[in-house]
Tab-separated table of C-alpha atoms and ligand atoms in Angstrom:
chain	number	residue	atom	x	y	z
A	1	MET	CA	-0.143	-10.791	-49.126
A	2	THR	CA	-3.671	-10.089	-48.330
A	3	ALA	CA	-5.205	-10.187	-44.996
A	4	GLN	CA	-8.553	-9.437	-43.988
A	5	ILE	CA	-8.339	-8.309	-40.511
A	6	VAL	CA	-5.433	-6.964	-38.918
A	7	ILE	CA	-5.123	-6.913	-35.484
A	8	ILE	CA	-2.355	-4.497	-33.622
A	9	GLY	CA	-1.505	-5.450	-30.493
A	10	GLY	CA	-1.977	-8.995	-28.601
A	11	GLY	CA	-3.036	-7.968	-24.924
A	12	GLN	CA	-6.143	-8.275	-23.633
A	13	ALA	CA	-8.115	-6.135	-26.043
A	14	GLY	CA	-6.493	-7.587	-28.998
A	15	GLY	CA	-7.374	-10.958	-27.239
A	16	TRP	CA	-11.089	-10.392	-27.220
A	17	ALA	CA	-11.430	-8.730	-30.121
A	18	ALA	CA	-10.006	-12.365	-31.820
A	19	LYS	CA	-12.228	-14.441	-30.121
A	20	THR	CA	-15.284	-12.485	-30.696
A	21	LEU	CA	-14.638	-12.530	-34.457
A	22	ARG	CA	-14.282	-16.185	-34.340
A	23	ASP	CA	-16.713	-16.604	-31.927
A	24	GLU	CA	-19.304	-14.575	-34.659
A	25	GLY	CA	-18.447	-16.886	-37.442
A	26	PHE	CA	-15.746	-15.148	-39.344
A	27	ASP	CA	-13.774	-17.531	-40.984
A	28	GLY	CA	-11.749	-15.133	-42.855
A	29	GLU	CA	-7.473	-14.394	-42.042
A	30	ILE	CA	-6.983	-12.489	-38.779
A	31	CYS	CA	-3.016	-11.568	-38.604
A	32	VAL	CA	-2.365	-10.613	-35.124
A	33	VAL	CA	0.825	-8.008	-34.855
A	34	ALA	CA	2.208	-8.270	-31.162
A	35	GLU	CA	5.641	-6.843	-29.292
A	36	GLU	CA	5.451	-9.478	-27.157
A	37	ALA	CA	6.264	-12.963	-27.667
A	38	TRP	CA	3.548	-14.587	-25.492
A	39	ASP	CA	0.213	-15.148	-25.905
A	40	PHE	CA	-2.982	-13.128	-25.024
A	41	TYR	CA	-2.605	-12.474	-21.375
A	42	GLU	CA	-4.195	-10.272	-18.494
A	43	ARG	CA	-2.340	-7.613	-16.242
A	44	PRO	CA	-4.667	-7.528	-13.475
A	45	PRO	CA	-2.383	-10.078	-11.848
A	46	LEU	CA	1.226	-8.569	-12.490
A	47	SER	CA	0.546	-6.492	-9.557
A	48	LYS	CA	-0.916	-9.248	-7.159
A	49	ALA	CA	-0.377	-12.716	-7.081
A	50	ALA	CA	2.124	-12.406	-9.878
A	51	LEU	CA	4.271	-10.679	-7.331
A	52	LEU	CA	3.457	-12.928	-4.107
A	53	GLU	CA	2.925	-16.316	-5.919
A	54	ALA	CA	6.097	-18.976	-5.195
A	55	ALA	CA	5.816	-19.995	-8.736
A	56	PRO	CA	3.791	-17.677	-10.955
A	57	THR	CA	2.153	-18.764	-14.420
A	58	LEU	CA	1.478	-16.412	-17.303
A	59	PRO	CA	-1.999	-14.871	-16.795
A	60	ARG	CA	-3.240	-16.354	-20.062
A	61	LEU	CA	-6.645	-15.251	-21.282
A	62	PHE	CA	-7.187	-18.317	-22.756
A	63	SER	CA	-6.283	-21.899	-22.671
A	64	GLU	CA	-3.337	-22.926	-25.409
A	65	GLU	CA	-6.774	-24.978	-26.989
A	66	THR	CA	-8.811	-22.343	-27.159
A	67	GLN	CA	-6.291	-20.104	-28.380
A	68	GLN	CA	-5.458	-22.374	-30.968
A	69	ALA	CA	-9.044	-23.051	-32.399
A	70	LEU	CA	-9.190	-19.403	-33.128
A	71	ASP	CA	-6.395	-20.114	-36.263
A	72	LEU	CA	-4.607	-16.736	-36.057
A	73	ARG	CA	-1.914	-15.727	-38.163
A	74	TRP	CA	0.986	-14.377	-35.804
A	75	TYR	CA	3.391	-11.746	-36.551
A	76	ARG	CA	5.395	-11.820	-33.437
A	77	PRO	CA	7.350	-10.606	-31.519
A	78	LEU	CA	7.283	-7.476	-33.885
A	79	ARG	CA	6.210	-4.164	-33.849
A	80	ALA	CA	3.943	-2.297	-36.133
A	81	GLU	CA	5.907	0.537	-37.516
A	82	ALA	CA	2.987	2.604	-39.898
A	83	ILE	CA	-0.055	2.723	-41.328
A	84	ASP	CA	-1.061	3.617	-44.890
A	85	PRO	CA	-4.812	4.338	-44.976
A	86	GLN	CA	-4.716	4.815	-48.534
A	87	ALA	CA	-3.413	1.502	-49.328
A	88	LYS	CA	-4.944	-0.032	-46.399
A	89	THR	CA	-1.436	-1.768	-45.406
A	90	VAL	CA	0.594	-2.060	-42.457
A	91	LEU	CA	4.450	-1.996	-42.081
A	92	LEU	CA	6.032	-4.426	-39.791
A	93	SER	CA	9.466	-3.636	-38.203
A	94	ASN	CA	10.699	-6.692	-40.061
A	95	GLY	CA	10.143	-4.509	-43.472
A	96	GLU	CA	7.163	-6.903	-44.353
A	97	SER	CA	3.842	-5.067	-45.327
A	98	LEU	CA	0.369	-6.346	-44.713
A	99	SER	CA	-2.912	-5.597	-46.713
A	100	TYR	CA	-6.159	-5.239	-44.124
A	101	ASN	CA	-9.913	-4.846	-45.439
A	102	MET	CA	-10.241	-3.906	-41.543
A	103	LEU	CA	-7.596	-2.636	-38.649
A	104	LEU	CA	-7.959	-3.106	-35.216
A	105	LEU	CA	-5.630	-0.963	-32.943
A	106	ALA	CA	-5.253	-2.735	-29.455
A	107	THR	CA	-1.616	-0.891	-28.544
A	108	GLY	CA	-2.483	-0.413	-24.966
A	109	GLY	CA	0.101	2.231	-23.049
A	110	ARG	CA	3.186	1.776	-21.943
A	111	ALA	CA	4.479	2.878	-18.388
A	112	ARG	CA	5.829	6.364	-17.875
A	113	LEU	CA	8.967	7.286	-16.319
A	114	PRO	CA	9.612	10.618	-14.804
A	115	GLY	CA	13.243	11.126	-16.773
A	116	GLU	CA	15.905	9.347	-18.758
A	117	ALA	CA	18.230	8.874	-15.824
A	118	TRP	CA	15.187	6.719	-14.097
A	119	LYS	CA	15.175	4.821	-17.246
A	120	ALA	CA	18.699	3.798	-17.397
A	121	HIS	CA	19.040	3.040	-13.751
A	122	PRO	CA	19.595	-0.596	-13.146
A	123	GLN	CA	17.187	-0.471	-9.536
A	124	VAL	CA	14.367	1.324	-11.124
A	125	TYR	CA	11.368	-0.427	-12.096
A	126	THR	CA	7.826	-0.030	-13.982
A	127	LEU	CA	5.330	-2.505	-14.032
A	128	ARG	CA	3.480	-3.169	-17.400
A	129	HIS	CA	4.601	-6.429	-19.080
A	130	TRP	CA	4.899	-10.034	-17.729
A	131	GLN	CA	8.795	-9.866	-17.800
A	132	ASP	CA	8.566	-6.353	-15.740
A	133	ALA	CA	6.456	-8.818	-13.207
A	134	GLN	CA	9.025	-11.606	-13.172
A	135	ARG	CA	11.965	-8.719	-12.829
A	136	LEU	CA	10.300	-7.114	-9.945
A	137	LYS	CA	9.255	-10.213	-8.130
A	138	ARG	CA	13.048	-11.199	-8.299
A	139	ARG	CA	14.080	-7.944	-6.891
A	140	LEU	CA	11.470	-7.740	-4.476
A	141	ALA	CA	13.025	-11.261	-3.220
A	142	GLU	CA	15.925	-9.683	-1.922
A	143	SER	CA	14.500	-6.397	-0.839
A	144	GLN	CA	14.230	-5.043	2.964
A	145	LYS	CA	13.447	-0.932	1.671
A	146	LEU	CA	11.510	-0.270	-1.676
A	147	ALA	CA	10.013	3.140	-2.681
A	148	ILE	CA	7.365	3.580	-4.915
A	149	ILE	CA	6.636	6.555	-6.896
A	150	GLY	CA	2.911	7.350	-7.571
A	151	GLY	CA	-0.163	7.099	-5.496
A	152	GLY	CA	-2.379	5.435	-7.869
A	153	TRP	CA	-3.943	2.644	-8.579
A	154	ILE	CA	-0.995	0.465	-9.252
A	155	GLY	CA	1.307	2.025	-7.112
A	156	LEU	CA	-0.903	0.907	-4.388
A	157	GLU	CA	-1.287	-2.474	-5.216
A	158	ILE	CA	2.071	-2.947	-5.410
A	159	ALA	CA	2.418	-1.101	-2.063
A	160	ALA	CA	0.227	-4.107	-0.917
A	161	SER	CA	1.828	-6.774	-1.893
A	162	ALA	CA	5.396	-5.789	-0.771
A	163	ARG	CA	3.768	-5.153	2.617
A	164	LYS	CA	2.217	-8.386	2.806
A	165	SER	CA	5.780	-9.645	1.830
A	166	GLY	CA	7.198	-8.095	4.876
A	167	ILE	CA	8.850	-5.215	2.692
A	168	ALA	CA	9.350	-1.939	4.226
A	169	VAL	CA	7.632	0.696	1.640
A	170	THR	CA	7.698	4.771	1.569
A	171	LEU	CA	5.333	6.016	-1.196
A	172	PHE	CA	5.745	9.001	-2.570
A	173	GLU	CA	2.895	11.202	-4.163
A	174	GLN	CA	3.171	14.625	-5.249
A	175	GLN	CA	-0.551	15.532	-5.563
A	176	PRO	CA	-2.246	16.165	-2.361
A	177	ALA	CA	-4.265	13.063	-2.236
A	178	LEU	CA	-4.120	9.497	-3.289
A	179	CYS	CA	-5.942	8.448	-6.547
A	180	MET	CA	-6.674	12.104	-6.610
A	181	ARG	CA	-7.289	11.797	-10.125
A	182	SER	CA	-10.136	8.752	-9.589
A	183	VAL	CA	-12.130	9.371	-6.309
A	184	SER	CA	-13.285	12.026	-4.110
A	185	ALA	CA	-11.556	13.214	-1.075
A	186	ASP	CA	-12.895	10.941	1.370
A	187	VAL	CA	-11.671	7.456	-0.721
A	188	SER	CA	-8.404	8.893	-0.788
A	189	ALA	CA	-8.433	9.419	3.076
A	190	GLU	CA	-10.000	5.578	3.363
A	191	LEU	CA	-7.013	4.408	1.094
A	192	LEU	CA	-4.297	6.407	3.297
A	193	ALA	CA	-5.784	5.379	6.222
A	194	ILE	CA	-5.759	1.672	5.164
A	195	HIS	CA	-2.120	1.824	3.807
A	196	GLN	CA	-0.773	3.514	6.962
A	197	GLN	CA	-2.612	0.814	8.955
A	198	GLN	CA	-0.408	-1.682	7.062
A	199	GLY	CA	2.699	0.591	7.947
A	200	VAL	CA	3.544	2.386	4.301
A	201	ASP	CA	5.244	5.731	5.037
A	202	VAL	CA	2.480	7.363	2.448
A	203	ARG	CA	4.360	11.076	1.451
A	204	THR	CA	1.811	12.708	-0.279
A	205	GLY	CA	2.169	16.275	-1.293
A	206	CYS	CA	5.952	15.357	-1.607
A	207	GLY	CA	8.077	17.781	-3.724
A	208	ALA	CA	10.467	16.909	-6.453
A	209	LEU	CA	12.329	13.629	-6.507
A	210	GLU	CA	15.969	13.171	-7.827
A	211	LEU	CA	17.513	10.026	-8.399
A	212	GLU	CA	21.306	9.897	-7.898
A	213	GLU	CA	22.331	8.520	-11.513
A	214	SER	CA	25.820	7.591	-10.902
A	215	ASN	CA	24.849	5.230	-7.642
A	216	ALA	CA	24.138	1.659	-8.007
A	217	ASN	CA	21.555	1.853	-5.351
A	218	ALA	CA	18.338	3.543	-5.581
A	219	VAL	CA	19.069	6.742	-3.645
A	220	ILE	CA	16.202	9.025	-3.989
A	221	HIS	CA	16.420	12.958	-2.823
A	222	CYS	CA	13.520	14.471	-1.401
A	223	GLU	CA	12.846	17.902	0.302
A	224	GLY	CA	16.413	18.110	1.285
A	225	ARG	CA	16.177	14.521	2.576
A	226	ARG	CA	18.902	11.562	1.117
A	227	GLU	CA	17.280	7.954	1.037
A	228	ILE	CA	18.648	4.661	-0.127
A	229	PHE	CA	16.195	2.235	-1.014
A	230	ASP	CA	16.982	-1.330	-2.748
A	231	ALA	CA	14.365	-0.901	-5.497
A	232	VAL	CA	12.311	1.693	-6.816
A	233	VAL	CA	9.206	1.163	-8.604
A	234	VAL	CA	7.369	3.615	-10.724
A	235	GLY	CA	3.649	3.913	-11.100
A	236	ILE	CA	2.998	7.169	-12.354
A	237	GLY	CA	0.783	6.044	-15.279
A	238	VAL	CA	1.176	5.649	-18.634
A	239	ASP	CA	1.326	7.256	-22.074
A	240	LEU	CA	-0.771	5.705	-24.309
A	241	ASN	CA	0.335	4.499	-27.541
A	242	LEU	CA	-1.554	6.442	-30.222
A	243	GLU	CA	1.279	7.321	-32.142
A	244	LEU	CA	0.175	4.602	-35.054
A	245	GLY	CA	-3.149	5.858	-35.000
A	246	ARG	CA	-2.012	9.719	-34.638
A	247	ASP	CA	-0.170	9.316	-38.011
A	248	ALA	CA	-2.613	7.510	-39.955
A	249	GLY	CA	-4.473	10.588	-39.609
A	250	LEU	CA	-7.166	9.095	-37.037
A	251	LYS	CA	-8.519	11.830	-35.314
A	252	THR	CA	-7.423	11.587	-31.339
A	253	GLU	CA	-8.002	13.441	-28.121
A	254	ARG	CA	-7.296	12.426	-25.069
A	255	GLY	CA	-7.176	8.616	-26.641
A	256	ILE	CA	-8.254	7.386	-30.191
A	257	VAL	CA	-11.772	8.764	-30.946
A	258	VAL	CA	-14.283	5.981	-31.396
A	259	ASP	CA	-17.999	5.535	-31.691
A	260	ALA	CA	-19.807	3.721	-29.490
A	261	GLN	CA	-18.888	0.781	-31.988
A	262	GLY	CA	-15.318	1.357	-31.942
A	263	ARG	CA	-14.859	2.597	-35.194
A	264	THR	CA	-12.316	5.662	-35.841
A	265	SER	CA	-12.522	8.593	-38.124
A	266	ASP	CA	-11.199	5.968	-40.641
A	267	PRO	CA	-14.335	3.451	-41.351
A	268	ALA	CA	-12.036	0.775	-42.021
A	269	ILE	CA	-10.083	1.134	-39.042
A	270	PHE	CA	-11.329	0.106	-35.085
A	271	ALA	CA	-9.899	1.096	-31.878
A	272	VAL	CA	-10.116	-0.936	-28.401
A	273	GLY	CA	-8.803	-0.897	-25.314
A	274	ASP	CA	-6.830	1.288	-22.896
A	275	VAL	CA	-6.046	3.385	-26.183
A	276	ALA	CA	-9.752	3.722	-27.088
A	277	GLN	CA	-11.576	6.437	-25.797
A	278	HIS	CA	-15.154	5.578	-24.596
A	279	ALA	CA	-17.224	7.381	-26.651
A	280	ALA	CA	-19.996	8.532	-24.149
A	281	TYR	CA	-17.488	9.408	-21.382
A	282	GLY	CA	-14.951	10.980	-23.899
A	283	LEU	CA	-11.546	9.440	-22.003
A	284	CYS	CA	-9.870	6.423	-21.868
A	285	VAL	CA	-11.148	4.320	-18.921
A	286	GLN	CA	-8.086	1.869	-18.872
A	287	SER	CA	-9.598	-0.857	-16.870
A	288	TRP	CA	-9.896	-4.880	-17.050
A	289	ALA	CA	-13.747	-4.462	-17.949
A	290	PHE	CA	-13.560	-1.872	-20.909
A	291	ALA	CA	-10.576	-3.831	-22.455
A	292	GLN	CA	-12.610	-6.927	-22.628
A	293	ASN	CA	-16.105	-5.413	-23.042
A	294	GLN	CA	-15.668	-2.500	-25.448
A	295	ALA	CA	-13.165	-4.653	-27.750
A	296	VAL	CA	-15.991	-7.625	-27.656
A	297	ALA	CA	-18.559	-4.744	-28.700
A	298	THR	CA	-16.152	-3.696	-31.655
A	299	ALA	CA	-15.560	-7.178	-32.942
A	300	LYS	CA	-19.058	-7.839	-33.357
A	301	ALA	CA	-19.874	-4.495	-34.577
A	302	MET	CA	-16.928	-5.192	-37.630
A	303	LEU	CA	-19.002	-8.060	-38.721
A	304	ASP	CA	-22.594	-6.481	-38.178
A	305	PRO	CA	-22.673	-2.599	-38.284
A	306	ALA	CA	-26.200	-2.734	-36.979
A	307	ALA	CA	-24.491	-4.660	-33.992
A	308	PRO	CA	-25.381	-2.574	-30.524
A	309	GLY	CA	-22.431	-0.433	-29.416
A	310	TYR	CA	-20.831	-0.471	-26.173
A	311	ASP	CA	-21.892	2.474	-23.148
A	312	ASP	CA	-21.254	0.835	-20.294
A	313	VAL	CA	-20.269	2.892	-17.270
A	314	PRO	CA	-16.992	2.850	-16.635
A	315	TRP	CA	-15.870	0.367	-14.048
A	316	LEU	CA	-12.504	-1.101	-12.319
A	317	TRP	CA	-11.473	-2.908	-9.151
A	318	SER	CA	-8.297	-2.835	-6.980
A	319	ASP	CA	-7.683	-5.633	-4.537
A	320	GLN	CA	-5.193	-4.106	-1.681
A	321	TYR	CA	-4.368	-6.287	1.219
A	322	GLN	CA	-7.678	-7.850	2.179
A	323	HIS	CA	-9.773	-5.366	0.940
A	324	ASN	CA	-11.626	-5.667	-3.158
A	325	ILE	CA	-12.155	-2.081	-4.232
A	326	GLN	CA	-14.797	-1.436	-6.566
A	327	ILE	CA	-14.972	1.707	-8.782
A	328	LEU	CA	-18.069	2.843	-10.625
A	329	GLY	CA	-18.222	5.414	-12.511
A	330	ILE	CA	-16.167	9.078	-12.802
A	331	PRO	CA	-16.533	11.358	-9.874
A	332	GLN	CA	-18.202	14.785	-11.112
A	333	PRO	CA	-17.134	18.316	-9.683
A	334	GLY	CA	-19.154	19.919	-7.377
A	335	SER	CA	-20.883	16.432	-6.339
A	336	ARG	CA	-21.394	15.620	-2.512
A	337	THR	CA	-19.843	12.370	-1.113
A	338	VAL	CA	-22.214	10.236	1.115
A	339	VAL	CA	-19.921	8.043	3.080
A	340	ARG	CA	-21.798	4.497	4.750
A	341	ARG	CA	-19.449	2.361	7.194
A	342	GLU	CA	-20.035	-1.147	7.936
A	343	GLU	CA	-17.870	-3.628	9.501
A	344	LYS	CA	-17.225	-5.118	5.992
A	345	GLY	CA	-16.210	-2.345	4.640
A	346	SER	CA	-17.554	1.523	3.788
A	347	LEU	CA	-19.072	2.455	0.838
A	348	PHE	CA	-18.416	6.226	-1.259
A	349	PHE	CA	-21.529	7.454	-3.154
A	350	SER	CA	-21.005	10.491	-5.097
A	351	LEU	CA	-23.846	12.444	-6.078
A	352	ASN	CA	-24.911	15.202	-8.466
A	353	ALA	CA	-27.294	17.999	-7.235
A	354	ASN	CA	-30.017	16.245	-8.648
A	355	GLY	CA	-29.671	13.309	-6.402
A	356	THR	CA	-28.210	11.102	-9.336
A	357	LEU	CA	-25.406	9.015	-8.660
A	358	ASN	CA	-22.116	9.349	-10.633
A	359	GLN	CA	-19.570	7.198	-8.949
A	360	LEU	CA	-19.729	4.720	-6.090
A	361	VAL	CA	-16.553	3.375	-4.396
A	362	ALA	CA	-17.222	0.329	-2.930
A	363	PHE	CA	-14.676	-1.500	-0.133
A	364	ASN	CA	-15.768	-5.625	-0.082
A	365	ASP	CA	-19.185	-4.808	-1.413
A	366	PRO	CA	-19.948	-6.057	-4.745
A	367	ARG	CA	-23.761	-6.679	-4.283
A	368	THR	CA	-24.123	-2.889	-3.638
A	369	VAL	CA	-22.196	-2.184	-6.946
A	370	LYS	CA	-24.667	-4.284	-9.013
A	371	LEU	CA	-27.470	-2.323	-7.661
A	372	ALA	CA	-25.986	1.330	-8.001
A	373	LYS	CA	-25.244	0.015	-12.019
A	374	ARG	CA	-29.196	-0.151	-11.960
A	375	TRP	CA	-29.508	3.295	-10.599
A	376	MET	CA	-27.638	4.741	-12.703
A	377	ALA	CA	-28.806	3.389	-15.622
A	378	SER	CA	-32.343	4.200	-14.499
A	379	GLY	CA	-30.891	7.795	-13.295
A	380	ARG	CA	-32.361	7.459	-9.657
A	381	ASP	CA	-32.752	10.236	-7.583
A	382	LEU	CA	-31.276	9.314	-4.333
A	383	ASN	CA	-31.344	12.782	-2.687
A	384	ALA	CA	-34.368	11.595	-0.223
A	385	GLU	CA	-32.533	8.538	0.651
A	386	PRO	CA	-30.434	8.028	4.234
A	387	LEU	CA	-27.855	6.412	1.955
A	388	GLY	CA	-25.462	7.059	4.983
A	389	ASP	CA	-27.490	5.494	7.510
A	390	PRO	CA	-25.796	1.664	8.011
A	391	ALA	CA	-29.791	0.079	9.497
A	392	PHE	CA	-31.095	1.805	6.142
A	393	SER	CA	-31.464	-0.996	3.547
A	394	LEU	CA	-29.666	-0.336	0.579
A	395	MET	CA	-31.835	-3.432	-0.729
A	396	SER	CA	-35.014	-1.994	-0.766
A	397	LEU	CA	-34.123	0.340	-3.270
A	398	ARG	CA	-34.151	-2.195	-5.583
B	1	LIG	C1	0.315	-4.050	-13.266
B	1	LIG	C2	-1.046	-3.760	-13.839
B	1	LIG	C3	-2.300	-4.125	-13.275
B	1	LIG	C4	-3.811	-3.842	-13.448
B	1	LIG	N1	-4.989	-3.951	-12.521
B	1	LIG	C5	-6.098	-3.898	-12.719
B	1	LIG	C6	-7.082	-4.089	-11.931
B	1	LIG	O1	-6.978	-4.747	-10.617
B	1	LIG	N2	-8.330	-4.073	-12.421
B	1	LIG	C7	-8.837	-3.004	-13.299
B	1	LIG	O2	-9.781	-2.965	-13.900
B	1	LIG	N3	-7.657	-3.111	-14.532
B	1	LIG	C8	-6.298	-3.515	-14.268
B	1	LIG	N4	-4.750	-2.973	-14.962
B	1	LIG	C9	-5.605	-2.219	-16.385
B	1	LIG	C10	-6.347	-3.431	-17.578
B	1	LIG	O3	-4.829	-4.279	-17.625
B	1	LIG	C11	-5.871	-2.845	-18.613
B	1	LIG	O4	-6.655	-1.815	-18.679
B	1	LIG	C12	-5.689	-3.887	-20.011
B	1	LIG	O5	-4.740	-4.656	-20.042
B	1	LIG	C13	-5.630	-2.974	-21.399
B	1	LIG	O6	-5.474	-3.836	-22.409
B	1	LIG	P1	-5.276	-3.427	-23.882
B	1	LIG	O7	-5.420	-4.628	-24.432
B	1	LIG	O8	-5.791	-2.306	-24.327
B	1	LIG	O9	-3.758	-2.780	-23.847
B	1	LIG	P2	-2.297	-3.846	-23.327
B	1	LIG	O10	-2.858	-4.909	-22.292
B	1	LIG	O11	-1.114	-2.990	-22.712
B	1	LIG	O12	-1.825	-4.404	-24.581
B	1	LIG	C14	-1.586	-3.949	-25.564
B	1	LIG	C15	-0.356	-4.906	-26.529
B	1	LIG	O13	-0.065	-4.199	-27.801
B	1	LIG	C16	1.279	-4.034	-27.772
B	1	LIG	N5	1.558	-2.969	-28.734
B	1	LIG	C17	1.903	-1.590	-28.374
B	1	LIG	N6	2.025	-1.129	-29.474
B	1	LIG	C18	2.669	-2.076	-30.251
B	1	LIG	C19	2.773	-2.121	-31.856
B	1	LIG	N7	2.930	-0.481	-32.747
B	1	LIG	N8	2.805	-3.113	-32.630
B	1	LIG	C20	2.357	-4.501	-32.213
B	1	LIG	N9	2.118	-4.672	-30.510
B	1	LIG	C21	1.951	-3.545	-29.737
B	1	LIG	C22	1.851	-4.262	-26.374
B	1	LIG	O14	3.344	-4.508	-26.191
B	1	LIG	C23	0.835	-4.955	-25.232
B	1	LIG	O15	1.110	-6.353	-25.753
B	1	LIG	C24	-3.851	-3.695	-14.811
B	1	LIG	C25	-2.833	-2.865	-15.348
B	1	LIG	C26	-1.427	-3.149	-15.417
B	1	LIG	C27	-0.629	-2.527	-16.011
């Protein structure tokens, strides 16, 4: 059968691409190949509301009526196994083959584990899919003692949700600081203080971890200590689902290389969301905002080559305890951090030598994030401004 547009991946980016194609007037066939059985949904609630609410429901991207109106041809739950870019076909796990005029890769990533023993253990959990959240929630309800492996954003959010539920949490991080790859040392220290205040036993710079394979309990050995937990959640990052694109000969670096319009090295194939490398920053941003907005821009460009591309500054947020944390931009080596402390929360400005802002991390201050977006866009020199002085009005720099 001939399909016009095939989307591989029924996650957030795939969903926004499908909706945008229809919103922009595409009336050809759209096929969605999705490994998961669910309708399009968002993942951020999985580490927050889905673990805390009494009866959480699937965090749908669109209402059932809206999704129905998109008139999609679903192939689910099925995997796309291979792409033949010459024949322009996609081979599915049931042996079927789909033809495309244009193909969109929205395959996201999968949770990483330290090794095979961890994968097989009944009390080891990861959190990527809706059913992962349901399984973890059930276990948390029976747990008193939880180990979290990995002090990145997801590990910290799970720690916050578990503490809110009254569970004792030990968090193991092999790096010397929390979220070290994405924020400055001052921000890591702030995160550490917040979690310690909430009673999390944070072990940064911890040595190698070993899991007792034969024990039905989650027993961890670290630096000569043997500790028993009710469950272990691993949040050590994701492996991006790059294989399909790479095997089809697409250019890949840290992710699939795309231009600002989401086009890969094959002009008939586009990539969006976690799996796609930010065209300007050369890295995979892996955030809700990128999954939505880069997918929207790409879908528009699939229909109109003159459509403007996507060049937003990376932005993500995290909710932990009572804190809304927003991270705008990527810290650059050699930058200096200016810290501003206010009652509602703190602001961490990372400045280049020429005074331009490369990152703002804002605790409970979305207004300043909006302002900082403008400073970044205009390349404003902030060197002479007393950003760290709480008496100085940042709004005067509008
Ligand atoms: C628990 C959690 C909490 C998060 N919280 C935040 C947050 O607070 N703030 C924030 O900014 N970001 C957050 N994120 C990140 C954000 O959710 C992701 O960046 C976003 O989901 C990426 O969307 P995507 O569509 O690219 O990938 P995904 O949502 O992973 O969707 C990819 C889909 O493709 C499917 N697939 C893969 N390979 C195939 C194949 N071969 N055939 C068929 N289907 C396939 C997968 O099963 C999956 O359903 C969070 C992520 C997680 C996991």
